[in-house]
Amino acid sequence: MNLLEVMAALYDSEINCGMASFWDAGFEVWLGDETNGKSAVRSFDPDEFDEAGKWLHEAALEYYPESEYAKGGNSEKTNRKKGRERKAYPPEDPR
């Protein structure tokens, strides 16, 4: 299961999640956020992106069984359309 697709679908269903990488130690994926608390957290090796996607999907179904995500999601992806314009970093050279 594609980690990016799962994260985008969770975002569309208003479920917070995240990922952080740690050089030479893999990466960590979580469901929830710092403000409201993380429901589930797991570390993965660098070559386990597909496994991380599957784990995040299963965690979302377990912790948010009544969510739009668990019910099949919202195909219109309305929440991302509401988001503000994202700026690229580092900023482009204006020259």
Short mmCIF file of N, CA and C in Angstrom, two decimals:
data_model
loop_
_atom_site.label_atom_id
_atom_site.label_comp_id
_atom_site.label_asym_id
_atom_site.label_seq_id
_atom_site.Cartn_x
_atom_site.Cartn_y
_atom_site.Cartn_z
N MET A 1 0.85 -1.17 0.00
CA MET A 1 0.00 0.00 0.00
C MET A 1 0.90 1.24 0.00
N ASN A 2 0.59 2.20 -0.82
CA ASN A 2 1.42 3.38 -0.98
C ASN A 2 1.25 4.34 0.19
N LEU A 3 2.33 4.62 0.90
CA LEU A 3 2.29 5.48 2.09
C LEU A 3 1.75 6.87 1.77
N LEU A 4 2.19 7.46 0.68
CA LEU A 4 1.73 8.80 0.32
C LEU A 4 0.23 8.82 0.04
N GLU A 5 -0.26 7.81 -0.65
CA GLU A 5 -1.70 7.75 -0.94
C GLU A 5 -2.52 7.58 0.33
N VAL A 6 -2.04 6.77 1.26
CA VAL A 6 -2.74 6.59 2.53
C VAL A 6 -2.76 7.91 3.30
N MET A 7 -1.61 8.59 3.36
CA MET A 7 -1.54 9.86 4.09
C MET A 7 -2.46 10.91 3.45
N ALA A 8 -2.52 10.96 2.14
CA ALA A 8 -3.39 11.91 1.45
C ALA A 8 -4.86 11.60 1.73
N ALA A 9 -5.22 10.33 1.72
CA ALA A 9 -6.61 9.94 1.99
C ALA A 9 -6.99 10.24 3.44
N LEU A 10 -6.06 10.05 4.37
CA LEU A 10 -6.32 10.40 5.77
C LEU A 10 -6.53 11.90 5.90
N TYR A 11 -5.70 12.67 5.24
CA TYR A 11 -5.83 14.13 5.25
C TYR A 11 -7.21 14.54 4.72
N ASP A 12 -7.63 13.94 3.64
CA ASP A 12 -8.93 14.24 3.05
C ASP A 12 -10.07 13.91 4.01
N SER A 13 -9.84 12.94 4.90
CA SER A 13 -10.86 12.55 5.89
C SER A 13 -10.67 13.27 7.22
N GLU A 14 -9.81 14.27 7.24
CA GLU A 14 -9.54 15.09 8.43
C GLU A 14 -8.94 14.28 9.59
N ILE A 15 -8.10 13.32 9.24
CA ILE A 15 -7.37 12.53 10.24
C ILE A 15 -5.91 12.91 10.14
N ASN A 16 -5.32 13.33 11.25
CA ASN A 16 -3.92 13.75 11.25
C ASN A 16 -2.99 12.54 11.31
N CYS A 17 -1.89 12.67 10.60
CA CYS A 17 -0.86 11.65 10.61
C CYS A 17 0.46 12.34 10.24
N GLY A 18 1.55 11.62 10.38
CA GLY A 18 2.83 12.23 10.03
C GLY A 18 3.93 11.19 9.88
N MET A 19 5.07 11.71 9.45
CA MET A 19 6.23 10.86 9.24
C MET A 19 7.48 11.70 9.46
N ALA A 20 8.48 11.12 10.05
CA ALA A 20 9.78 11.77 10.22
C ALA A 20 10.86 10.76 9.88
N SER A 21 11.90 11.24 9.23
CA SER A 21 13.01 10.34 8.90
C SER A 21 14.18 10.63 9.81
N PHE A 22 14.96 9.60 10.06
CA PHE A 22 16.15 9.71 10.88
C PHE A 22 17.28 9.04 10.10
N TRP A 23 18.21 9.83 9.60
CA TRP A 23 19.28 9.30 8.78
C TRP A 23 19.93 8.10 9.43
N ASP A 24 20.05 7.06 8.66
CA ASP A 24 20.70 5.82 9.05
C ASP A 24 19.93 5.04 10.11
N ALA A 25 18.70 5.47 10.41
CA ALA A 25 17.90 4.75 11.40
C ALA A 25 16.47 4.52 10.90
N GLY A 26 16.21 4.81 9.63
CA GLY A 26 14.87 4.59 9.09
C GLY A 26 13.97 5.78 9.32
N PHE A 27 12.69 5.49 9.52
CA PHE A 27 11.74 6.57 9.71
C PHE A 27 10.61 6.11 10.63
N GLU A 28 9.89 7.09 11.16
CA GLU A 28 8.80 6.84 12.07
C GLU A 28 7.50 7.38 11.46
N VAL A 29 6.43 6.63 11.60
CA VAL A 29 5.11 7.03 11.08
C VAL A 29 4.16 7.03 12.27
N TRP A 30 3.24 8.00 12.28
CA TRP A 30 2.28 8.05 13.37
C TRP A 30 0.90 8.47 12.89
N LEU A 31 -0.06 8.15 13.71
CA LEU A 31 -1.44 8.53 13.52
C LEU A 31 -1.78 9.46 14.67
N GLY A 32 -2.30 10.64 14.38
CA GLY A 32 -2.57 11.64 15.41
C GLY A 32 -1.66 12.84 15.21
N ASP A 33 -1.46 13.61 16.28
CA ASP A 33 -0.61 14.79 16.19
C ASP A 33 -0.09 15.18 17.57
N GLU A 34 0.83 16.13 17.59
CA GLU A 34 1.45 16.57 18.85
C GLU A 34 0.44 17.24 19.78
N THR A 35 -0.49 18.01 19.23
CA THR A 35 -1.45 18.75 20.04
C THR A 35 -2.46 17.84 20.72
N ASN A 36 -3.03 16.93 19.98
CA ASN A 36 -4.09 16.06 20.50
C ASN A 36 -3.60 14.69 20.94
N GLY A 37 -2.35 14.41 20.68
CA GLY A 37 -1.77 13.13 21.04
C GLY A 37 -1.71 12.18 19.86
N LYS A 38 -0.74 11.31 19.90
CA LYS A 38 -0.56 10.31 18.84
C LYS A 38 -1.23 9.02 19.28
N SER A 39 -2.11 8.52 18.45
CA SER A 39 -2.83 7.28 18.74
C SER A 39 -1.94 6.07 18.57
N ALA A 40 -1.10 6.10 17.55
CA ALA A 40 -0.24 4.96 17.23
C ALA A 40 1.04 5.47 16.59
N VAL A 41 2.16 4.84 16.92
CA VAL A 41 3.47 5.22 16.39
C VAL A 41 4.25 3.94 16.11
N ARG A 42 4.96 3.94 14.97
CA ARG A 42 5.80 2.78 14.66
C ARG A 42 7.01 3.22 13.84
N SER A 43 8.14 2.59 14.09
CA SER A 43 9.37 2.84 13.33
C SER A 43 9.54 1.79 12.25
N PHE A 44 10.13 2.21 11.12
CA PHE A 44 10.33 1.33 9.97
C PHE A 44 11.76 1.49 9.44
N ASP A 45 12.26 0.44 8.81
CA ASP A 45 13.54 0.51 8.11
C ASP A 45 13.36 1.31 6.82
N PRO A 46 14.45 1.85 6.27
CA PRO A 46 14.35 2.68 5.07
C PRO A 46 13.69 2.01 3.87
N ASP A 47 13.73 0.70 3.78
CA ASP A 47 13.15 0.02 2.62
C ASP A 47 11.74 -0.53 2.87
N GLU A 48 11.06 -0.02 3.90
CA GLU A 48 9.75 -0.54 4.26
C GLU A 48 8.59 0.45 4.02
N PHE A 49 8.69 1.28 2.99
CA PHE A 49 7.63 2.26 2.73
C PHE A 49 6.28 1.58 2.50
N ASP A 50 6.24 0.49 1.75
CA ASP A 50 4.98 -0.19 1.50
C ASP A 50 4.40 -0.76 2.79
N GLU A 51 5.26 -1.32 3.63
CA GLU A 51 4.80 -1.84 4.91
C GLU A 51 4.27 -0.72 5.80
N ALA A 52 4.91 0.45 5.75
CA ALA A 52 4.45 1.59 6.53
C ALA A 52 3.07 2.05 6.08
N GLY A 53 2.84 2.05 4.79
CA GLY A 53 1.52 2.43 4.26
C GLY A 53 0.45 1.47 4.74
N LYS A 54 0.74 0.20 4.68
CA LYS A 54 -0.21 -0.82 5.13
C LYS A 54 -0.49 -0.66 6.62
N TRP A 55 0.56 -0.44 7.41
CA TRP A 55 0.39 -0.27 8.85
C TRP A 55 -0.45 0.96 9.17
N LEU A 56 -0.17 2.09 8.50
CA LEU A 56 -0.92 3.31 8.76
C LEU A 56 -2.39 3.14 8.39
N HIS A 57 -2.65 2.48 7.28
CA HIS A 57 -4.02 2.19 6.86
C HIS A 57 -4.75 1.37 7.93
N GLU A 58 -4.12 0.30 8.38
CA GLU A 58 -4.73 -0.57 9.38
C GLU A 58 -4.94 0.16 10.71
N ALA A 59 -3.98 1.00 11.10
CA ALA A 59 -4.12 1.77 12.34
C ALA A 59 -5.28 2.74 12.24
N ALA A 60 -5.45 3.37 11.09
CA ALA A 60 -6.57 4.30 10.90
C ALA A 60 -7.90 3.58 11.00
N LEU A 61 -7.99 2.39 10.43
CA LEU A 61 -9.23 1.62 10.53
C LEU A 61 -9.53 1.23 11.97
N GLU A 62 -8.49 0.91 12.72
CA GLU A 62 -8.66 0.52 14.13
C GLU A 62 -9.05 1.70 15.00
N TYR A 63 -8.36 2.83 14.85
CA TYR A 63 -8.58 3.97 15.73
C TYR A 63 -9.70 4.91 15.28
N TYR A 64 -10.06 4.87 14.01
CA TYR A 64 -11.11 5.74 13.48
C TYR A 64 -12.11 4.92 12.64
N PRO A 65 -12.77 3.93 13.24
CA PRO A 65 -13.65 3.05 12.47
C PRO A 65 -14.89 3.75 11.90
N GLU A 66 -15.29 4.87 12.46
CA GLU A 66 -16.46 5.59 11.99
C GLU A 66 -16.12 6.74 11.04
N SER A 67 -14.85 6.88 10.69
CA SER A 67 -14.40 7.98 9.84
C SER A 67 -14.78 7.78 8.38
N GLU A 68 -14.74 8.88 7.63
CA GLU A 68 -14.94 8.79 6.18
C GLU A 68 -13.88 7.89 5.56
N TYR A 69 -12.68 7.93 6.11
CA TYR A 69 -11.60 7.07 5.60
C TYR A 69 -12.00 5.60 5.70
N ALA A 70 -12.47 5.19 6.88
CA ALA A 70 -12.85 3.79 7.09
C ALA A 70 -14.06 3.40 6.25
N LYS A 71 -14.91 4.36 5.95
CA LYS A 71 -16.11 4.08 5.17
C LYS A 71 -15.85 4.12 3.66
N GLY A 72 -14.63 4.38 3.29
CA GLY A 72 -14.31 4.39 1.86
C GLY A 72 -13.81 5.72 1.38
N GLY A 73 -13.81 6.72 2.25
CA GLY A 73 -13.22 8.01 1.89
C GLY A 73 -14.10 8.88 1.03
N ASN A 74 -13.59 10.06 0.79
CA ASN A 74 -14.27 11.07 -0.01
C ASN A 74 -13.51 11.23 -1.31
N SER A 75 -14.10 10.83 -2.40
CA SER A 75 -13.40 10.86 -3.68
C SER A 75 -13.20 12.27 -4.22
N GLU A 76 -13.91 13.26 -3.67
CA GLU A 76 -13.78 14.62 -4.17
C GLU A 76 -12.54 15.34 -3.64
N LYS A 77 -11.96 14.85 -2.58
CA LYS A 77 -10.75 15.43 -2.00
C LYS A 77 -10.94 16.93 -1.74
N THR A 78 -12.04 17.26 -1.09
CA THR A 78 -12.39 18.67 -0.89
C THR A 78 -11.46 19.36 0.10
N ASN A 79 -10.94 18.66 1.07
CA ASN A 79 -10.12 19.32 2.08
C ASN A 79 -8.81 19.86 1.52
N ARG A 80 -8.21 19.15 0.58
CA ARG A 80 -6.97 19.64 0.00
C ARG A 80 -7.23 20.86 -0.85
N LYS A 81 -8.39 20.95 -1.47
CA LYS A 81 -8.72 22.11 -2.29
C LYS A 81 -8.86 23.36 -1.44
N LYS A 82 -9.23 23.21 -0.16
CA LYS A 82 -9.39 24.35 0.73
C LYS A 82 -8.04 24.89 1.22
N GLY A 83 -7.00 24.08 1.14
CA GLY A 83 -5.69 24.45 1.69
C GLY A 83 -5.08 25.65 1.00
N ARG A 84 -4.23 26.34 1.74
CA ARG A 84 -3.58 27.51 1.16
C ARG A 84 -2.46 27.09 0.23
N GLU A 85 -2.02 28.01 -0.58
CA GLU A 85 -0.95 27.73 -1.53
C GLU A 85 0.32 27.38 -0.77
N ARG A 86 0.97 26.33 -1.19
CA ARG A 86 2.22 25.90 -0.55
C ARG A 86 3.40 26.54 -1.26
N LYS A 87 4.37 26.99 -0.50
CA LYS A 87 5.57 27.58 -1.07
C LYS A 87 6.70 26.56 -1.04
N ALA A 88 7.49 26.58 -2.07
CA ALA A 88 8.63 25.66 -2.15
C ALA A 88 9.79 26.22 -1.34
N TYR A 89 10.50 25.36 -0.67
CA TYR A 89 11.68 25.75 0.08
C TYR A 89 12.84 24.91 -0.40
N PRO A 90 14.02 25.48 -0.56
CA PRO A 90 14.30 26.88 -0.37
C PRO A 90 13.63 27.73 -1.45
N PRO A 91 13.37 28.99 -1.15
CA PRO A 91 12.72 29.85 -2.14
C PRO A 91 13.55 29.92 -3.42
N GLU A 92 12.84 30.05 -4.54
CA GLU A 92 13.52 30.16 -5.81
C GLU A 92 14.29 31.47 -5.88
N ASP A 93 15.41 31.44 -6.57
CA ASP A 93 16.21 32.64 -6.77
C ASP A 93 15.45 33.58 -7.71
N PRO A 94 15.16 34.82 -7.28
CA PRO A 94 14.36 35.72 -8.10
C PRO A 94 15.07 36.22 -9.35
N ARG A 95 16.37 35.94 -9.50
CA ARG A 95 17.11 36.45 -10.67
C ARG A 95 16.71 35.81 -11.93
#
